[in-house]
Short mmCIF file of C-alpha atoms in Angstrom, two decimals:
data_model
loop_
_atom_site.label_atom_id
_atom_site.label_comp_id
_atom_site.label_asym_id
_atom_site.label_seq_id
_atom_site.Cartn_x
_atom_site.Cartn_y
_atom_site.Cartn_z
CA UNK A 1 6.98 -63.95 -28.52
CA UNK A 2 5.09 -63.17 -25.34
CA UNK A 3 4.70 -59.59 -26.60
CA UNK A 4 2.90 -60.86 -29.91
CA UNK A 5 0.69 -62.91 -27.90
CA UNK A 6 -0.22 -59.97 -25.10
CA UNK A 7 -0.88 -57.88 -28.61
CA UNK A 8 -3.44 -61.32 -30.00
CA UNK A 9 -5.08 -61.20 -26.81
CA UNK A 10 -5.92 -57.29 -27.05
CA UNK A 11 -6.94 -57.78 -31.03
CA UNK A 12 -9.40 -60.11 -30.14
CA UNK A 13 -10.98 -58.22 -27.42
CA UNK A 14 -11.46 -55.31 -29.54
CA UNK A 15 -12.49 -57.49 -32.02
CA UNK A 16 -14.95 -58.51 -29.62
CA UNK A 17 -16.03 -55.08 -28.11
CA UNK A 18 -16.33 -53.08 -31.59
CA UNK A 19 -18.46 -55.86 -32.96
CA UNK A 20 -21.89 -54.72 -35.57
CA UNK A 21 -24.98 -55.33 -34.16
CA UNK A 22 -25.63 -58.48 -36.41
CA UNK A 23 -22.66 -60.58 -34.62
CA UNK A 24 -23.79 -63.43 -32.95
CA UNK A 25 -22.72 -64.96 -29.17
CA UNK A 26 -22.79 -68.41 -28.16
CA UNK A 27 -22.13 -70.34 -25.38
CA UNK A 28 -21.54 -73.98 -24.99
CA UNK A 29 -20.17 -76.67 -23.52
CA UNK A 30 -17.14 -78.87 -24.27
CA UNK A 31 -15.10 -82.21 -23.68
CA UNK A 32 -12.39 -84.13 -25.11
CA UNK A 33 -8.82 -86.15 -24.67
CA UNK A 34 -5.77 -84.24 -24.60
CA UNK A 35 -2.82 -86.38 -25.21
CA UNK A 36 0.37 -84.39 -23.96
CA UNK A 37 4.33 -85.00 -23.72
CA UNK A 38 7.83 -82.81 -22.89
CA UNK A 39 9.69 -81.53 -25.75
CA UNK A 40 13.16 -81.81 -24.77
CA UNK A 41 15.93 -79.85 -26.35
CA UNK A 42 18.46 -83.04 -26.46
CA UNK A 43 17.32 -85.96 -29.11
CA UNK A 44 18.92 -88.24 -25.89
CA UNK A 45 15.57 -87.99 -23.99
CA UNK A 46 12.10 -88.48 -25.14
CA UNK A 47 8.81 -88.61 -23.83
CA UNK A 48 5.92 -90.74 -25.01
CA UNK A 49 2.28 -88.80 -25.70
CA UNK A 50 -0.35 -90.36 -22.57
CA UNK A 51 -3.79 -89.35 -23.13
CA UNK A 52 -5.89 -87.22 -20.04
CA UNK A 53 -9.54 -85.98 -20.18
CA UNK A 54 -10.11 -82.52 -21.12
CA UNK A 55 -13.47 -80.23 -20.48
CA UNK A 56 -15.02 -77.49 -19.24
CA UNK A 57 -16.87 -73.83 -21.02
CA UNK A 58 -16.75 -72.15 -24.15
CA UNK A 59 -18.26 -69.11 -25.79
CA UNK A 60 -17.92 -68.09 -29.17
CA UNK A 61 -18.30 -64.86 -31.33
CA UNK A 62 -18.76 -64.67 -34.50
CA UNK A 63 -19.15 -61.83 -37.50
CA UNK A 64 -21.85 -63.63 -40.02
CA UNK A 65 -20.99 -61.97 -43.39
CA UNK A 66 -17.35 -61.97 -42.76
CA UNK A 67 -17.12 -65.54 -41.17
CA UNK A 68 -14.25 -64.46 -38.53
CA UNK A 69 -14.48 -64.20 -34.66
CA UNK A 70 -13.35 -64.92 -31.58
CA UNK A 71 -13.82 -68.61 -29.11
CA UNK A 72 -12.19 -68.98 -25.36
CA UNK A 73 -12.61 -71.52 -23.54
CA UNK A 74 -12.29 -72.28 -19.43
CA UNK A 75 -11.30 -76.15 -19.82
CA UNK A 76 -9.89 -78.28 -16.94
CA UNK A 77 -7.11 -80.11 -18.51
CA UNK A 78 -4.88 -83.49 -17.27
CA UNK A 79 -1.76 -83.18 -18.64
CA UNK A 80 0.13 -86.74 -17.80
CA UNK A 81 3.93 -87.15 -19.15
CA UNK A 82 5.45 -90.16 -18.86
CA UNK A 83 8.03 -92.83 -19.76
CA UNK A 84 11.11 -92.19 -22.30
CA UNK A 85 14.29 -93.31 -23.44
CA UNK A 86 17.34 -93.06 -21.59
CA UNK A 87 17.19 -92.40 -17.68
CA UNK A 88 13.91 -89.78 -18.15
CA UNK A 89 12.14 -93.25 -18.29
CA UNK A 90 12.01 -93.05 -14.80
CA UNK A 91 9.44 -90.41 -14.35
CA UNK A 92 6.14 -90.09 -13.67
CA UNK A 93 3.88 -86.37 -13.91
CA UNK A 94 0.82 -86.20 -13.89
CA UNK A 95 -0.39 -82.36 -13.88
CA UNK A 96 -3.96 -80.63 -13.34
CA UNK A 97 -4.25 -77.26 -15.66
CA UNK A 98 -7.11 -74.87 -16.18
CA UNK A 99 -6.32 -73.63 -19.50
CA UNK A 100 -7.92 -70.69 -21.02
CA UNK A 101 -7.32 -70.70 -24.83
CA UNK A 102 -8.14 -67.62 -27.00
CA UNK A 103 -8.26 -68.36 -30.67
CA UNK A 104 -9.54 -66.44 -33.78
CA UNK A 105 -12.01 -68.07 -35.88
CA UNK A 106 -12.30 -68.82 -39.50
CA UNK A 107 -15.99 -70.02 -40.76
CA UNK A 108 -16.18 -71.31 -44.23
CA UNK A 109 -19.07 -73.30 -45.97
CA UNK A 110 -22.54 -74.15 -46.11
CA UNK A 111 -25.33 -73.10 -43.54
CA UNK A 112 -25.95 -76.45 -42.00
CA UNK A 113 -21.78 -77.80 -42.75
CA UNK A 114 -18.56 -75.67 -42.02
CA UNK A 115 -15.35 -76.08 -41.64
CA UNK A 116 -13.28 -73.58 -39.20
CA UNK A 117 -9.69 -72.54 -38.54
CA UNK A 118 -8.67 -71.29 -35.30
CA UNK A 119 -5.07 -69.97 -33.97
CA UNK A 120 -4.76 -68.06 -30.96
CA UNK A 121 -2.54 -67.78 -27.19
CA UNK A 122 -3.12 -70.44 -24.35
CA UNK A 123 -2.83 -69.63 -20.92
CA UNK A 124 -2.09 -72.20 -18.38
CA UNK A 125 -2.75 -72.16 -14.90
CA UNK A 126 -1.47 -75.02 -12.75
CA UNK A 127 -3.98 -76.47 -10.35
CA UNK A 128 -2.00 -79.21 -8.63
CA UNK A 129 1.64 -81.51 -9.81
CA UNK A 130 1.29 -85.34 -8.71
CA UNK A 131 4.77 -86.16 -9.41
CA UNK A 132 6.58 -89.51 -9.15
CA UNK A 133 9.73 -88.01 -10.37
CA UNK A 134 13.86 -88.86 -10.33
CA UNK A 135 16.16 -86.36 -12.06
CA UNK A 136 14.14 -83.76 -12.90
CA UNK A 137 13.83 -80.33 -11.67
CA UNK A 138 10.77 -77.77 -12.20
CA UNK A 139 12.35 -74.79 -13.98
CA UNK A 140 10.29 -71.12 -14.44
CA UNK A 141 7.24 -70.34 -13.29
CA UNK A 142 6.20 -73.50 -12.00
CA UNK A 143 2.72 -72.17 -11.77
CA UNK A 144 1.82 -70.83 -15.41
CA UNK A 145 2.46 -72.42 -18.55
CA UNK A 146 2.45 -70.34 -22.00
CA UNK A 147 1.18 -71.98 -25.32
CA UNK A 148 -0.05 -71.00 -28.77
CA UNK A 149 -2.91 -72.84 -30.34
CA UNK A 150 -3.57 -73.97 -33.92
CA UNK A 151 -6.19 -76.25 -34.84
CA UNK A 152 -9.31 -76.81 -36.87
CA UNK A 153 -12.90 -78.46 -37.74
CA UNK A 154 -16.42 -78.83 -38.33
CA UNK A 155 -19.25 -77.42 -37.09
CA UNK A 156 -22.84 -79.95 -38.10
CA UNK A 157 -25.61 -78.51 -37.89
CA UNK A 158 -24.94 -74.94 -36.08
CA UNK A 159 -24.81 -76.29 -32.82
CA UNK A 160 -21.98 -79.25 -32.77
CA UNK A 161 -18.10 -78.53 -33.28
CA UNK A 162 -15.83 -81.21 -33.85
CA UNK A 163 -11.99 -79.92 -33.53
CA UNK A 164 -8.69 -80.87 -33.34
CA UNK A 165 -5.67 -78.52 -32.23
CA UNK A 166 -2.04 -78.58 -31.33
CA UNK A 167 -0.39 -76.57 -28.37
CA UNK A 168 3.33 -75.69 -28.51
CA UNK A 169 4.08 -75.01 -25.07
CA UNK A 170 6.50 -71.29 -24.81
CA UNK A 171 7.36 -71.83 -21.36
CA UNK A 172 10.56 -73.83 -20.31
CA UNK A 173 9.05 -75.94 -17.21
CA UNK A 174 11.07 -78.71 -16.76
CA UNK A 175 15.08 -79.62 -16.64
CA UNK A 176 16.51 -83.47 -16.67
CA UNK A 177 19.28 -83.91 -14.90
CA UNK A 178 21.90 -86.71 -15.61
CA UNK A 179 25.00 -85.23 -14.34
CA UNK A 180 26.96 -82.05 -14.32
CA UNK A 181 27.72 -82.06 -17.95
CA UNK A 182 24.72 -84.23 -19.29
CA UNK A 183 20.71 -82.52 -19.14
CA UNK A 184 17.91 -81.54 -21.28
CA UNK A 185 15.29 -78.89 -21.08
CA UNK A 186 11.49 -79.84 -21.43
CA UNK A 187 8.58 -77.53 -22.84
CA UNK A 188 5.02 -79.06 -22.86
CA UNK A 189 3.31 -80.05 -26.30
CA UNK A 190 -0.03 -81.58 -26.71
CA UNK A 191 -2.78 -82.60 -28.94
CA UNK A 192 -6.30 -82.16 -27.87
CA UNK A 193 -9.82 -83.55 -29.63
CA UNK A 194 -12.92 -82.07 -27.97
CA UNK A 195 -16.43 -81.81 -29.37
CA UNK A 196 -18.78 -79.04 -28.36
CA UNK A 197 -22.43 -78.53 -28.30
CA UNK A 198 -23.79 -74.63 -28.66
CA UNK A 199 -26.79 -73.40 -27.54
#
């Protein structure tokens, strides 16, 4: 799976670099709530979705005629996970990412209303873990956190983008530990809503 997304990353860039002259690049700002939870492998232990701010850069390319392209983005993201049934109730995370997702684009519509499709890798990079924690363990690479991206929305206007994606987290980053024979392995999911203005 990482393999597929190293190869997604390289598409788009050539996408990007072999681009006609009558592609267009934007840049733009963007902010939103991210609402993010562990996916644990056991149905035993669950975590609840809490809700964090989300924000930071974007820039998007796009090929007119053919409506397809490339965004990334440069977002600080709060990632808080919290609360669940069983023991894992007992935990508190709260986590600081900047995230740098790299999606193809899909433009479809009319000049001043369109509707877009995106799907692309995320790359996480942990900025700081404010933990309150009691039988879990950090698994992995504590410090980098692999997702894929698929969302969607509308952009009013040719400046404003509404969107709403979902992140399936790749990377195993945390264990709960009940005893010897009892535990559960987490993997971060989360729902984002931004909006974006670009110039």
């Amino acid at each position: 799976m990482k393999k597929l997304i190293v190869l997604f990353s390289i598409a788009a860039c050539l996408l990007f670099i072999s681009s006609p002259a009558q592609a267009q690049l934007r840049f733009g700002v963007k902010a939103g709530v991210n609402m993010s939870r562990l996916s644990f492998d056991s149905d035993v232990y669950k975590s609840n979705n809490h809700a964090g701010f989300t924000g930071g850069v974007m820039a998007e390319f796009m090929i007119p005629v053919l409506g397809i392209g490339v965004d990334g983005s440069v977002l600080y993201t709060r990632k808080d996970i919290r609360e669940g049934t069983g023991f894992a109730k007992a935990y508190d995370k709260k986590l600081d990412y900047l995230d740098i997702p790299v999606n193809f684009k899909w433009k479809f519509g009319v000049p001043l209303l369109k509707f877009f499709l995106t799907a692309g890798p995320n790359f996480g990079f942990m900025l700081s873990d404010m933990s309150d924690i009691k039988n879990m363990v950090e698994t992995g690479d504590r410090k980098f956190d692999m997702g894929i991206n698929v969302g969607g929305g509308l952009e009013i206007f040719n400046h404003v983008q509404v969107a709403v994606s979902h992140n399936w987290g790749l990377s195993q980053r945390f264990e709960m530990i009940e005893s010897e024979y009892n535990s559960a392995k987490g993997k971060m999911r989360s729902w984002s809503v931004t909006a974006a203005y670009l110039f």
